[in-house]
Amino acid sequence: MLGNFDGMHMGHLALFDVLAQTADTAELAKVVLSFWPHPVSYMGAPGFGLLLSSREKARILEELGADTFIEYPFDDELRNMPPGDFIKTVVVDQLNAKAIIVGEDFCFGRNREGSAAYLRELSGTHGFDVHVVDSVTYDGERVSSQLIRECVSARNFGRCAELMTRPYQLSGVVEHGKQLGRRLGFPTLNISPSPEKLLPPNGVYLTSASILSDEGGQTYESITNVGVNPTVSEGGAAIKCETYLYDFDEKIYGKEVIINFYDSIRGERKFKDTDALKRQVTSDIETGRTLWKKLMLQ
Amino acid sequence: MSSVSGFLNVYKEKGYTSHDVVAVMKKILIGAGLGEGVGKFKVGHTGTLDPEAEGVLPICIGKATKLADYAGAGLKRYSAVLKLGMTSDTQDDTGSILTESPVTATREEIAAAVLSFRGEIEQVPPMYSAVKVNGERLYDIARRGEVVERKPRAALIKRIDIVEFHDDSTLTIDVLCSRGTYIRTLCHDIGEKLGCGGLMGSLVRIASGIFSIETALRIDQMREAAERGNLLALIRPIEKCLPFSSVVVSEDATPSMLAGNKVKIVSITSCDNNPKRGRRVFARGFDGQIAGLYEYVYEQQASPDDERVLILKPLVMLASNS
């Protein structure tokens, strides 16, 4: 299947279903062909962030059962390539595709001239089969990556999780922080999300943290601060993602974690001193516990 | 003019035999100038679909008829209506009803019974089937009112799902299975498992290998395409219709390959990422001409010290001079 698949949301999953059905019946490999960088971010759209990093997308596709995930380099050459050339050189000659699955709104090649209808025309020349999958509508709205990005920016994680069928996530390798949380009495697990990721507005969130391991991994209830720590850092600091895990106190530097977002607790604020910050964090941790209890009762 | 080769994805409608479809398509192809003459021009199908069934019936044309068996060996996907509470002599609703009994199983119990048929199963071929016993077709024996002993045959149900319940005893199932699986026998056996009996109400083949219902065209649509001169564009090249990769062979080795000889693996100039014994690939000459379908096999070298080497052995020759 061809497309960017940012979010691997309901609409993308409908495509993957067709891919899996087609490939299983025809005994072919399930190949997902995306582009890297994302064409919109390549064009330099300001403030554009992705719902999934490459690694996150690859992990989800692997779990779904994709055989191969390709991120085809998106550059000026590809951008200016006539759509027919792209299909011929990449999809037909290199991948030897026998069936192509795209969403009805898929566009590719120079000036986005290539469409699902154009692919159908090409199928006569190249002999591949084309499956065009309709968009998915949920609660009266067409499910799109852009719609979910808007939900992340609006801190509407419930809707994100519905539309993607999994929570919005940040993931990365646990790094050494400044030990500030530990000194304040709240040890946190720190990761640097991929730079291309769309981040929620700075603030504190109700989350869960899955520590990945070869055996599968362990998930803990947690709260996460996304922001620049204005109380203790100078302006211009990079955005950090710090997570406090309930009932967990181990050092796991170097391990990979996935932070899943469920709800918003508060926006980012600057406190007059670390004591005030400490009181607020204590209260955030209490709020988080209460919210988690409520969430579990639902 | 020379004849074309390839596959057409035909949607067989109810009432036609698979053979009818082949005969009609052959006429349409010859009428469109795509086949040489009735005698030489071969058209076939890749696996029978019963007259009462509808759906995907891939048609092979010209040299593709040599690959009908390979194309037909793929998995098939069906949508079938399962009617519980009755059995018939044909295992579908065209036959005479043999038993009727109330369906007492709940929908959950029915679902569990349906899903239990996933995996490798054994089926006794129905009396109304084309299988031969002692040289005679079972349906011929059945029409005389006789019943003979049949050996169970293995079938693989790769996936089976319930699409929907129409009522408490009628449901649509979606089955992905190996070639030779009898869906009506599957319906019958599900009914037996539930104790109430069952038969197949209707059958649609949703896919056969790479050919799927979305792109299948009915005979009248094929005829229309032929009248507008578009039929050729609908014929899919052989290599695109089978789950095998393609390799290209060097200029030196091409003439010998096209003459029907084995190919040394060193002569392959394109990249094959997974050469191994038993793997099948299409091979083309350096100029792009298709030679045929090959299989990687080990060949013992003449000298006993030499290790066995992997070569390509021709399975089906497709070159124009063969």
Coordinates of C-alpha atoms in Angstrom, one line a residue:
Chain A
M1 CA 0.0 0.0 0.0
L2 CA 1.1 3.5 -0.8
G3 CA 0.7 6.6 1.3
N4 CA 2.1 8.6 4.3
F5 CA 0.0 6.9 6.9
D6 CA 0.8 9.4 9.7
G7 CA -1.1 8.1 12.7
M8 CA -2.0 4.7 11.3
H9 CA -5.5 5.7 12.1
M10 CA -8.9 4.1 11.3
G11 CA -8.7 5.0 7.7
H12 CA -5.2 3.7 7.3
L13 CA -6.2 0.5 9.2
A14 CA -9.0 0.0 6.6
L15 CA -6.3 0.1 3.9
F16 CA -4.1 -2.3 5.8
D17 CA -7.1 -4.7 6.1
V18 CA -7.4 -4.7 2.3
L19 CA -3.6 -5.1 2.0
A20 CA -3.6 -8.1 4.4
Q21 CA -6.6 -9.7 2.7
T22 CA -5.1 -9.3 -0.8
A23 CA -1.7 -10.4 0.2
D24 CA -2.8 -13.4 2.2
T25 CA -5.1 -14.6 -0.6
A26 CA -2.5 -14.1 -3.3
E27 CA 0.4 -15.2 -1.1
L28 CA 2.3 -12.1 -1.6
A29 CA 4.4 -9.9 0.8
K30 CA 2.6 -7.1 2.6
V31 CA 4.7 -4.0 1.7
V32 CA 4.0 -0.5 3.1
L33 CA 5.6 2.3 1.1
S34 CA 5.8 5.7 2.7
F35 CA 7.9 8.8 2.1
W36 CA 10.6 10.3 4.3
P37 CA 10.6 13.1 5.2
H38 CA 6.9 13.6 5.2
P39 CA 6.2 15.7 2.0
V40 CA 4.5 18.4 4.1
S41 CA 7.4 18.8 6.4
Y42 CA 9.8 18.6 3.4
M43 CA 8.0 21.6 2.0
G44 CA 8.8 23.4 5.3
A45 CA 5.3 24.0 6.6
P46 CA 5.9 25.9 9.9
G47 CA 4.7 24.1 13.0
F48 CA 3.9 20.9 11.2
G49 CA 4.5 17.8 13.4
L50 CA 3.8 14.2 12.9
L51 CA 1.6 11.9 14.9
L52 CA 4.1 9.1 14.6
S53 CA 7.9 9.0 14.3
S54 CA 9.4 6.5 11.8
R55 CA 10.2 4.2 14.6
E56 CA 6.7 4.3 16.1
K57 CA 5.1 3.7 12.7
A58 CA 7.5 0.8 12.0
R59 CA 6.6 -0.7 15.4
I60 CA 2.9 -0.5 14.8
L61 CA 3.2 -1.9 11.2
E62 CA 5.3 -4.8 12.5
E63 CA 2.6 -5.6 15.1
L64 CA -0.1 -5.5 12.4
G65 CA 1.9 -8.0 10.4
A66 CA 3.5 -6.0 7.6
D67 CA 6.4 -7.8 5.9
T68 CA 8.2 -4.7 4.7
F69 CA 8.0 -1.0 5.6
I70 CA 9.8 1.3 3.2
E71 CA 10.4 5.0 3.7
Y72 CA 11.2 6.2 0.2
P73 CA 13.4 9.3 0.2
F74 CA 11.3 12.4 -0.6
D75 CA 13.4 15.0 -2.3
D76 CA 13.3 17.5 -5.2
E77 CA 13.9 14.7 -7.7
L78 CA 10.9 12.7 -6.4
R79 CA 8.8 15.8 -6.0
N80 CA 9.3 16.7 -9.7
M81 CA 9.0 13.2 -11.0
P82 CA 6.0 12.6 -13.4
P83 CA 3.7 10.3 -11.5
G84 CA 3.9 7.6 -14.2
D85 CA 7.7 7.4 -13.8
F86 CA 7.5 7.0 -10.1
I87 CA 5.1 4.0 -10.5
K88 CA 7.3 2.5 -13.2
T89 CA 10.7 2.8 -11.6
V90 CA 9.9 2.3 -8.0
V91 CA 6.7 0.4 -7.7
V92 CA 6.8 -1.8 -10.8
D93 CA 10.6 -2.2 -11.5
Q94 CA 12.0 -2.2 -8.0
L95 CA 9.2 -3.6 -5.9
N96 CA 7.6 -5.8 -8.6
A97 CA 4.2 -4.9 -7.1
K98 CA 1.3 -7.1 -8.3
A99 CA -1.4 -5.2 -6.5
I100 CA -1.5 -1.7 -5.2
I101 CA -3.7 -0.4 -2.4
V102 CA -4.3 3.3 -1.9
G103 CA -6.8 5.6 -0.2
E104 CA -9.3 7.4 -2.4
D105 CA -7.5 10.7 -1.7
F106 CA -4.0 9.5 -2.4
C107 CA -1.9 11.9 -4.6
F108 CA 1.6 11.5 -5.8
G109 CA 4.3 12.7 -8.1
R110 CA 4.8 16.1 -9.7
N111 CA 2.2 18.7 -8.6
R112 CA 0.4 15.8 -7.0
E113 CA -0.9 14.9 -10.5
G114 CA -1.0 11.2 -9.7
S115 CA -4.3 10.0 -8.3
A116 CA -6.1 6.8 -7.5
A117 CA -7.9 7.1 -10.9
Y118 CA -4.6 7.6 -12.6
L119 CA -3.2 4.4 -11.0
R120 CA -6.2 2.6 -12.4
E121 CA -5.2 3.8 -15.9
L122 CA -1.7 2.7 -15.3
S123 CA -2.8 -0.8 -14.3
G124 CA -3.6 -1.5 -17.9
T125 CA 0.0 -0.8 -19.0
H126 CA 1.7 -2.4 -16.1
G127 CA -0.7 -5.2 -15.3
F128 CA -1.0 -4.7 -11.5
D129 CA -4.2 -4.8 -9.7
V130 CA -5.5 -1.6 -8.0
H131 CA -7.6 -1.4 -4.9
V132 CA -8.9 2.0 -3.9
V133 CA -10.2 2.2 -0.3
D134 CA -12.8 4.7 0.8
S135 CA -12.2 7.1 3.6
V136 CA -13.5 6.2 7.0
T137 CA -16.1 8.4 8.6
Y138 CA -16.4 8.4 12.4
D139 CA -19.1 10.4 14.2
G140 CA -20.0 12.1 11.0
E141 CA -16.4 13.3 10.3
R142 CA -13.9 12.0 7.8
V143 CA -11.0 10.5 9.7
S144 CA -7.8 12.2 8.6
S145 CA -4.3 12.7 10.1
Q146 CA -4.9 16.4 10.1
L147 CA -8.1 16.0 12.2
I148 CA -6.1 14.0 14.8
R149 CA -3.3 16.5 14.8
E150 CA -5.9 19.1 15.7
C151 CA -7.1 16.9 18.5
V152 CA -3.5 16.6 19.9
S153 CA -3.1 20.4 19.8
A154 CA -6.5 20.8 21.5
R155 CA -5.5 18.2 24.2
N156 CA -8.4 16.0 23.2
F157 CA -6.7 12.7 23.8
G158 CA -9.9 10.7 24.1
R159 CA -10.8 11.5 20.6
C160 CA -7.3 10.9 19.4
A161 CA -7.4 7.4 20.9
E162 CA -10.8 6.7 19.2
L163 CA -9.7 7.8 15.8
M164 CA -6.3 6.1 15.9
T165 CA -7.6 3.1 17.9
R166 CA -4.6 3.6 20.2
P167 CA -3.6 6.6 22.4
Y168 CA -1.4 9.4 21.1
Q169 CA 2.2 8.5 22.1
L170 CA 5.7 9.8 22.6
S171 CA 8.5 7.4 22.7
G172 CA 12.3 7.3 23.1
V173 CA 15.2 6.0 25.0
V174 CA 15.4 6.9 28.7
E175 CA 18.1 9.6 29.2
H176 CA 20.0 11.0 32.1
G177 CA 18.2 14.2 33.2
K178 CA 19.4 16.9 35.5
Q179 CA 18.4 14.8 38.5
L180 CA 16.2 17.7 39.4
G181 CA 13.1 15.7 39.9
R182 CA 15.0 13.2 42.0
R183 CA 16.3 16.0 44.3
L184 CA 12.8 17.4 44.6
G185 CA 11.6 13.9 45.6
F186 CA 9.9 13.0 42.3
P187 CA 12.2 10.9 40.2
T188 CA 11.2 11.1 36.5
L189 CA 12.0 9.2 33.4
N190 CA 13.2 11.5 30.7
I191 CA 13.0 11.0 26.9
S192 CA 13.7 13.3 23.9
P193 CA 10.8 12.7 21.4
S194 CA 11.9 12.7 17.7
P195 CA 12.2 16.3 16.5
E196 CA 9.6 15.7 13.7
K197 CA 6.9 14.7 16.2
L198 CA 3.8 16.9 16.9
L199 CA 3.9 17.6 20.6
P200 CA 0.8 18.6 22.7
P201 CA 0.9 22.1 24.2
N202 CA 3.3 22.4 27.1
G203 CA 1.7 21.1 30.3
V204 CA 1.1 18.1 32.6
Y205 CA -0.7 15.1 31.3
L206 CA -2.2 11.8 32.6
T207 CA -0.2 9.1 30.9
S208 CA 0.9 5.5 31.0
A209 CA 4.5 4.4 30.5
S210 CA 5.4 1.1 28.8
I211 CA 9.0 0.1 29.3
L212 CA 9.8 -2.1 26.4
S213 CA 11.9 -5.2 26.7
D214 CA 12.5 -8.4 24.7
E215 CA 9.8 -10.2 26.7
G216 CA 7.2 -7.6 25.8
G217 CA 7.3 -4.9 28.4
Q218 CA 5.6 -3.6 31.5
T219 CA 3.2 -0.7 31.7
Y220 CA 2.9 1.7 34.6
E221 CA 0.4 4.5 35.4
S222 CA 2.1 7.8 35.2
I223 CA 1.9 11.6 34.7
T224 CA 4.0 13.4 32.2
N225 CA 5.3 17.0 31.9
V226 CA 5.9 18.2 28.4
G227 CA 7.7 21.6 28.4
V228 CA 10.7 23.7 29.1
N229 CA 10.7 23.7 33.0
P230 CA 10.3 27.5 33.1
T231 CA 10.8 27.6 36.9
V232 CA 14.2 26.2 36.8
S233 CA 15.6 26.9 33.3
E234 CA 16.4 29.9 31.3
G235 CA 14.3 30.9 28.3
G236 CA 14.9 29.0 25.0
A237 CA 15.4 25.6 26.6
A238 CA 14.5 22.6 24.5
I239 CA 11.1 20.9 25.1
K240 CA 11.5 17.9 27.4
C241 CA 9.2 15.0 28.2
E242 CA 9.5 13.9 31.8
T243 CA 7.3 11.2 33.3
Y244 CA 6.7 10.3 36.9
L245 CA 5.7 6.6 37.3
Y246 CA 3.5 5.5 40.1
D247 CA 4.8 2.7 42.2
F248 CA 8.1 2.5 40.4
D249 CA 11.6 3.4 41.4
E250 CA 14.2 1.8 39.2
K251 CA 16.8 3.3 37.1
I252 CA 16.2 2.2 33.5
Y253 CA 18.6 4.4 31.5
G254 CA 19.0 3.3 27.9
K255 CA 15.7 1.4 27.8
E256 CA 13.0 2.3 25.3
V257 CA 9.7 3.6 26.6
I258 CA 6.4 4.6 25.1
I259 CA 4.4 7.3 26.9
N260 CA 0.6 7.1 26.1
F261 CA -1.5 10.2 26.6
Y262 CA -5.0 10.0 28.2
D263 CA -5.9 13.3 29.6
S264 CA -4.7 16.8 30.4
I265 CA -4.0 17.8 34.0
R266 CA -2.8 21.4 33.7
G267 CA -1.0 23.8 31.4
E268 CA 2.6 24.9 31.9
R269 CA 3.3 27.6 34.6
K270 CA 6.2 29.3 36.0
F271 CA 6.5 29.2 39.8
K272 CA 8.2 31.8 42.0
D273 CA 10.5 29.2 43.7
T274 CA 11.2 25.4 43.8
D275 CA 9.0 25.1 46.9
A276 CA 6.0 26.3 45.1
L277 CA 6.9 24.0 42.2
K278 CA 7.2 21.1 44.7
R279 CA 3.8 21.8 46.1
Q280 CA 2.3 21.9 42.7
V281 CA 3.9 18.7 41.6
T282 CA 2.7 16.9 44.8
S283 CA -0.8 18.1 43.9
D284 CA -0.4 17.0 40.2
I285 CA 0.6 13.5 41.4
E286 CA -2.5 13.4 43.6
T287 CA -4.7 14.6 40.7
G288 CA -3.1 12.0 38.5
R289 CA -3.8 9.2 41.0
T290 CA -7.5 10.3 41.3
L291 CA -7.9 10.5 37.5
W292 CA -6.3 7.1 37.0
K293 CA -8.7 5.6 39.5
K294 CA -11.6 7.1 37.6
L295 CA -10.2 5.9 34.3
M296 CA -9.9 2.4 35.6
L297 CA -13.5 2.5 36.9
Q298 CA -14.9 3.4 33.5
Chain B
M1 CA -1.5 -11.7 -36.3
S2 CA -0.2 -13.5 -33.3
S3 CA -2.3 -14.4 -30.2
V4 CA -2.1 -12.6 -26.9
S5 CA -1.2 -14.2 -23.5
G6 CA -2.3 -13.4 -20.0
F7 CA -5.2 -13.5 -17.6
L8 CA -8.6 -11.9 -17.5
N9 CA -10.4 -11.4 -14.2
V10 CA -14.0 -12.5 -15.1
Y11 CA -17.0 -12.2 -12.8
K12 CA -19.1 -15.4 -13.5
E13 CA -22.8 -14.8 -13.0
K14 CA -25.2 -17.4 -11.7
G15 CA -26.4 -19.9 -14.3
Y16 CA -23.2 -20.1 -16.4
T17 CA -21.0 -23.1 -16.1
S18 CA -17.3 -22.3 -15.9
H19 CA -16.9 -23.9 -19.3
D20 CA -19.6 -21.6 -20.7
V21 CA -17.6 -18.6 -19.6
V22 CA -14.5 -19.9 -21.2
A23 CA -16.3 -20.6 -24.5
V24 CA -18.0 -17.1 -24.5
M25 CA -14.7 -15.3 -23.7
K26 CA -12.9 -17.2 -26.4
K27 CA -15.4 -16.0 -28.9
I28 CA -15.1 -12.4 -27.7
L29 CA -11.3 -12.6 -27.8
I30 CA -11.3 -14.0 -31.3
G31 CA -13.9 -11.4 -32.4
A32 CA -11.7 -8.6 -31.0
G33 CA -8.8 -9.9 -33.1
L34 CA -6.8 -11.1 -30.1
G35 CA -6.8 -14.8 -30.9
E36 CA -5.5 -16.4 -34.1
G37 CA -8.0 -19.1 -34.8
V38 CA -10.4 -21.4 -33.0
G39 CA -8.1 -24.4 -33.3
K40 CA -4.7 -23.0 -32.2
F41 CA -6.0 -20.4 -29.7
K42 CA -6.2 -21.7 -26.2
V43 CA -8.4 -20.3 -23.4
G44 CA -9.1 -21.9 -20.1
H45 CA -9.9 -21.2 -16.5
T46 CA -8.0 -21.7 -13.3
G47 CA -10.6 -23.6 -11.2
T48 CA -14.2 -24.5 -11.6
L49 CA -16.9 -22.5 -10.0
D50 CA -20.3 -24.3 -9.7
P51 CA -23.1 -23.1 -12.0
E52 CA -25.1 -21.8 -9.1
A53 CA -22.1 -20.0 -7.6
E54 CA -21.0 -16.6 -8.8
G55 CA -17.8 -14.5 -8.5
V56 CA -14.2 -14.5 -9.5
L57 CA -13.3 -16.9 -12.3
P58 CA -9.8 -16.1 -13.7
I59 CA -9.6 -16.9 -17.4
C60 CA -6.2 -17.8 -18.9
I61 CA -5.4 -16.9 -22.4
G62 CA -2.8 -18.3 -24.8
K63 CA 0.4 -19.3 -23.1
A64 CA -1.1 -18.5 -19.7
T65 CA -3.1 -21.7 -20.1
K66 CA 0.1 -23.6 -19.4
L67 CA 0.1 -21.9 -16.0
A68 CA -3.5 -22.5 -15.2
D69 CA -2.6 -25.1 -12.6
Y70 CA -0.1 -22.7 -10.9
A71 CA -2.6 -19.9 -10.9
G72 CA -5.4 -22.2 -9.6
A73 CA -3.2 -23.5 -6.8
G74 CA -3.5 -20.2 -4.9
L75 CA -5.9 -19.6 -2.0
K76 CA -9.6 -18.8 -2.6
R77 CA -11.8 -16.6 -0.6
Y78 CA -15.6 -17.1 -0.5
S79 CA -18.6 -15.5 1.0
A80 CA -21.2 -18.1 1.7
V81 CA -24.7 -18.2 3.2
L82 CA -24.9 -21.0 5.8
K83 CA -28.5 -22.2 6.5
L84 CA -28.7 -24.2 9.7
G85 CA -31.5 -26.7 10.6
M86 CA -31.7 -28.7 7.4
T87 CA -29.6 -31.0 5.2
S88 CA -29.9 -31.8 1.5
D89 CA -28.5 -34.5 -0.8
T90 CA -26.3 -31.9 -2.6
Q91 CA -25.3 -30.0 0.6
D92 CA -26.7 -26.8 -1.0
D93 CA -30.3 -25.6 -1.5
T94 CA -30.6 -26.9 -5.1
G95 CA -31.0 -30.5 -3.9
S96 CA -33.7 -32.4 -2.1
I97 CA -34.1 -31.7 1.6
L98 CA -33.2 -34.8 3.6
T99 CA -33.7 -33.7 7.2
E100 CA -35.1 -30.7 9.1
S101 CA -34.6 -30.0 12.7
P102 CA -34.9 -26.9 15.0
V103 CA -31.8 -24.8 15.7
T104 CA -31.3 -24.7 19.4
A105 CA -27.8 -23.4 19.5
T106 CA -27.2 -19.8 20.5
R107 CA -25.4 -17.3 18.2
E108 CA -22.3 -17.7 20.5
E109 CA -22.4 -21.5 20.1
I110 CA -22.9 -21.2 16.4
A111 CA -19.9 -18.8 16.2
A112 CA -17.7 -21.1 18.2
A113 CA -18.7 -24.0 15.9
V114 CA -17.9 -22.0 12.8
L115 CA -14.5 -20.8 14.1
S116 CA -13.5 -24.3 15.2
F117 CA -13.1 -25.2 11.5
R118 CA -10.1 -23.0 11.2
G119 CA -6.8 -24.7 10.3
E120 CA -6.2 -28.1 8.6
I121 CA -9.4 -30.1 8.2
E122 CA -10.6 -33.2 6.4
Q123 CA -13.5 -33.3 4.1
V124 CA -15.4 -36.2 2.6
P125 CA -16.1 -35.1 -1.0
P126 CA -19.9 -34.6 -1.5
M127 CA -21.7 -37.2 -3.7
Y128 CA -22.6 -34.4 -6.0
S129 CA -19.0 -33.5 -7.0
A130 CA -16.7 -33.9 -10.0
V131 CA -14.3 -36.2 -8.0
K132 CA -13.8 -39.6 -9.7
V133 CA -14.1 -42.8 -7.8
N134 CA -13.1 -45.9 -9.8
G135 CA -13.0 -43.8 -13.0
E136 CA -16.5 -42.5 -12.6
R137 CA -17.7 -39.0 -11.6
L138 CA -19.4 -39.0 -8.3
Y139 CA -22.3 -36.9 -9.6
D140 CA -23.0 -39.5 -12.2
I141 CA -23.2 -42.2 -9.5
A142 CA -25.3 -39.9 -7.3
R143 CA -27.8 -39.3 -10.1
R144 CA -28.4 -43.1 -10.3
G145 CA -29.3 -42.8 -6.6
E146 CA -26.3 -44.7 -5.4
V147 CA -23.9 -43.7 -2.7
V148 CA -20.3 -44.9 -2.7
E149 CA -17.5 -44.7 -0.1
R150 CA -15.3 -41.6 -0.5
K151 CA -11.9 -41.0 1.0
P152 CA -11.5 -37.9 3.1
R153 CA -9.3 -35.2 1.6
A154 CA -7.2 -32.6 3.4
A155 CA -8.2 -28.9 3.1
L156 CA -6.8 -25.8 4.8
I157 CA -9.1 -23.1 6.2
K158 CA -6.7 -20.2 6.6
R159 CA -9.3 -17.9 8.0
I160 CA -13.0 -18.1 8.7
D161 CA -15.2 -15.3 10.0
I162 CA -18.9 -14.6 10.5
V163 CA -19.9 -11.6 8.4
E164 CA -23.4 -11.3 9.8
F165 CA -26.4 -13.2 11.1
H166 CA -29.5 -12.8 9.0
D167 CA -31.6 -14.5 11.6
D168 CA -30.9 -17.1 14.3
S169 CA -30.3 -19.9 11.8
T170 CA -29.0 -18.1 8.7
L171 CA -25.6 -16.4 8.5
T172 CA -23.0 -15.2 6.0
I173 CA -19.5 -16.6 6.5
D174 CA -16.2 -15.4 4.9
V175 CA -13.7 -18.2 4.3
L176 CA -10.1 -18.1 3.0
C177 CA -9.1 -21.6 2.0
S178 CA -6.9 -23.9 -0.1
R179 CA -7.8 -25.1 -3.5
G180 CA -10.2 -28.0 -3.5
T181 CA -12.0 -27.0 -0.4
Y182 CA -15.8 -27.7 -0.7
I183 CA -17.6 -24.8 0.9
R184 CA -20.9 -26.7 0.8
T185 CA -19.3 -29.6 2.7
L186 CA -17.9 -27.1 5.2
C187 CA -21.5 -25.8 5.7
H188 CA -22.8 -29.3 6.0
D189 CA -20.1 -30.2 8.6
I190 CA -20.7 -27.1 10.7
G191 CA -24.4 -28.1 10.8
E192 CA -23.4 -31.7 11.8
K193 CA -21.2 -30.3 14.6
L194 CA -24.1 -28.2 15.9
G195 CA -26.4 -31.3 15.7
C196 CA -29.1 -29.5 13.7
G197 CA -27.6 -30.0 10.2
G198 CA -26.7 -27.3 7.7
L199 CA -26.5 -26.5 4.0
M200 CA -25.1 -23.8 1.8
G201 CA -27.6 -21.2 0.7
S202 CA -25.4 -19.3 -1.8
L203 CA -21.8 -18.9 -2.8
V204 CA -19.7 -16.0 -4.1
R205 CA -16.0 -16.3 -4.8
I206 CA -14.5 -13.1 -3.6
A207 CA -11.0 -13.8 -4.6
S208 CA -8.8 -16.4 -6.3
G209 CA -5.1 -15.7 -5.7
I210 CA -4.4 -12.2 -6.8
F211 CA -7.8 -11.9 -8.7
S212 CA -10.4 -10.1 -6.6
I213 CA -14.0 -9.3 -6.9
E214 CA -13.3 -5.5 -7.0
T215 CA -11.7 -5.7 -10.4
A216 CA -13.6 -8.6 -11.9
L217 CA -15.8 -7.8 -14.9
R218 CA -18.9 -9.5 -16.1
I219 CA -19.1 -11.0 -19.6
D220 CA -21.3 -8.2 -20.9
Q221 CA -18.7 -5.7 -19.6
M222 CA -16.0 -7.7 -21.3
R223 CA -18.0 -7.6 -24.5
E224 CA -18.5 -3.9 -24.2
A225 CA -14.7 -3.4 -23.6
A226 CA -14.0 -5.5 -26.7
E227 CA -16.4 -3.3 -28.8
R228 CA -14.6 -0.2 -27.7
G229 CA -11.2 -1.7 -28.4
N230 CA -10.2 -1.8 -24.7
L231 CA -10.1 -5.5 -24.1
L232 CA -6.4 -5.9 -24.6
A233 CA -5.7 -3.4 -21.8
L234 CA -7.7 -5.6 -19.4
I235 CA -5.5 -8.7 -20.1
R236 CA -3.0 -8.9 -17.3
P237 CA 0.5 -10.1 -18.0
I238 CA 1.3 -13.6 -16.8
E239 CA 4.1 -12.5 -14.4
K240 CA 1.7 -10.1 -12.5
C241 CA -0.8 -12.8 -11.8
L242 CA 1.3 -15.4 -9.9
P243 CA 3.1 -15.0 -6.6
F244 CA 6.6 -15.4 -8.1
S245 CA 9.4 -12.9 -8.5
S246 CA 11.2 -12.4 -11.8
V247 CA 14.9 -12.7 -12.7
V248 CA 16.8 -11.6 -15.8
V249 CA 19.5 -13.7 -17.4
S250 CA 22.7 -12.5 -19.1
E251 CA 23.1 -12.1 -22.8
D252 CA 25.4 -15.2 -23.0
A253 CA 23.0 -17.5 -21.3
T254 CA 19.8 -16.2 -22.9
P255 CA 19.8 -18.4 -26.2
S256 CA 20.4 -21.6 -24.2
M257 CA 17.7 -20.7 -21.8
L258 CA 15.2 -19.8 -24.5
A259 CA 15.9 -23.2 -26.1
G260 CA 14.6 -24.8 -22.9
N261 CA 17.8 -25.5 -21.0
K262 CA 18.6 -25.2 -17.3
V263 CA 20.1 -21.9 -16.2
K264 CA 23.2 -21.5 -14.0
I265 CA 22.7 -19.2 -11.1
V266 CA 25.7 -17.2 -12.1
S267 CA 23.9 -16.2 -15.3
I268 CA 21.3 -14.3 -13.3
T269 CA 22.1 -10.6 -13.7
S270 CA 19.2 -9.1 -11.8
C271 CA 19.0 -9.2 -8.0
D272 CA 17.1 -12.1 -6.5
N273 CA 17.1 -11.6 -2.7
N274 CA 16.3 -15.1 -1.8
P275 CA 17.5 -17.9 -4.0
K276 CA 16.8 -21.2 -2.4
R277 CA 15.8 -24.7 -3.3
G278 CA 12.1 -25.0 -4.2
R279 CA 11.6 -21.3 -4.8
R280 CA 10.0 -20.5 -8.2
V281 CA 10.7 -17.5 -10.3
F282 CA 10.0 -16.3 -13.8
A283 CA 13.1 -15.8 -16.0
R284 CA 13.5 -13.3 -18.8
G285 CA 16.2 -13.0 -21.4
F286 CA 18.5 -10.0 -21.3
D287 CA 16.3 -8.3 -23.9
G288 CA 13.2 -8.8 -21.7
Q289 CA 11.7 -11.7 -23.5
I290 CA 10.0 -14.1 -21.1
A291 CA 11.5 -17.6 -21.1
G292 CA 9.3 -19.3 -18.6
L293 CA 8.7 -20.4 -15.0
Y294 CA 11.7 -21.9 -13.2
E295 CA 12.4 -23.6 -10.0
Y296 CA 15.7 -23.5 -8.0
V297 CA 17.0 -27.0 -7.6
Y298 CA 20.3 -28.5 -6.6
E299 CA 22.3 -30.2 -9.3
Q300 CA 25.0 -32.7 -8.5
Q301 CA 28.2 -31.8 -10.3
A302 CA 30.0 -34.3 -12.6
S303 CA 33.1 -34.5 -10.4
P304 CA 32.4 -36.0 -7.0
D305 CA 34.5 -33.5 -5.2
D306 CA 32.4 -30.6 -6.4
E307 CA 29.6 -29.4 -4.1
R308 CA 26.1 -29.5 -5.3
V309 CA 25.1 -26.2 -7.0
L310 CA 21.9 -24.3 -7.2
I311 CA 20.5 -24.0 -10.7
L312 CA 17.2 -22.9 -12.3
K313 CA 15.2 -25.8 -13.8
P314 CA 12.5 -25.0 -16.3
L315 CA 9.0 -25.9 -15.1
V316 CA 6.9 -24.2 -17.9
M317 CA 8.4 -22.8 -21.0
L318 CA 6.7 -19.7 -22.3
A319 CA 9.2 -18.4 -24.9
S320 CA 7.7 -17.7 -28.3
N321 CA 9.9 -20.2 -30.1
S322 CA 9.1 -23.0 -27.6

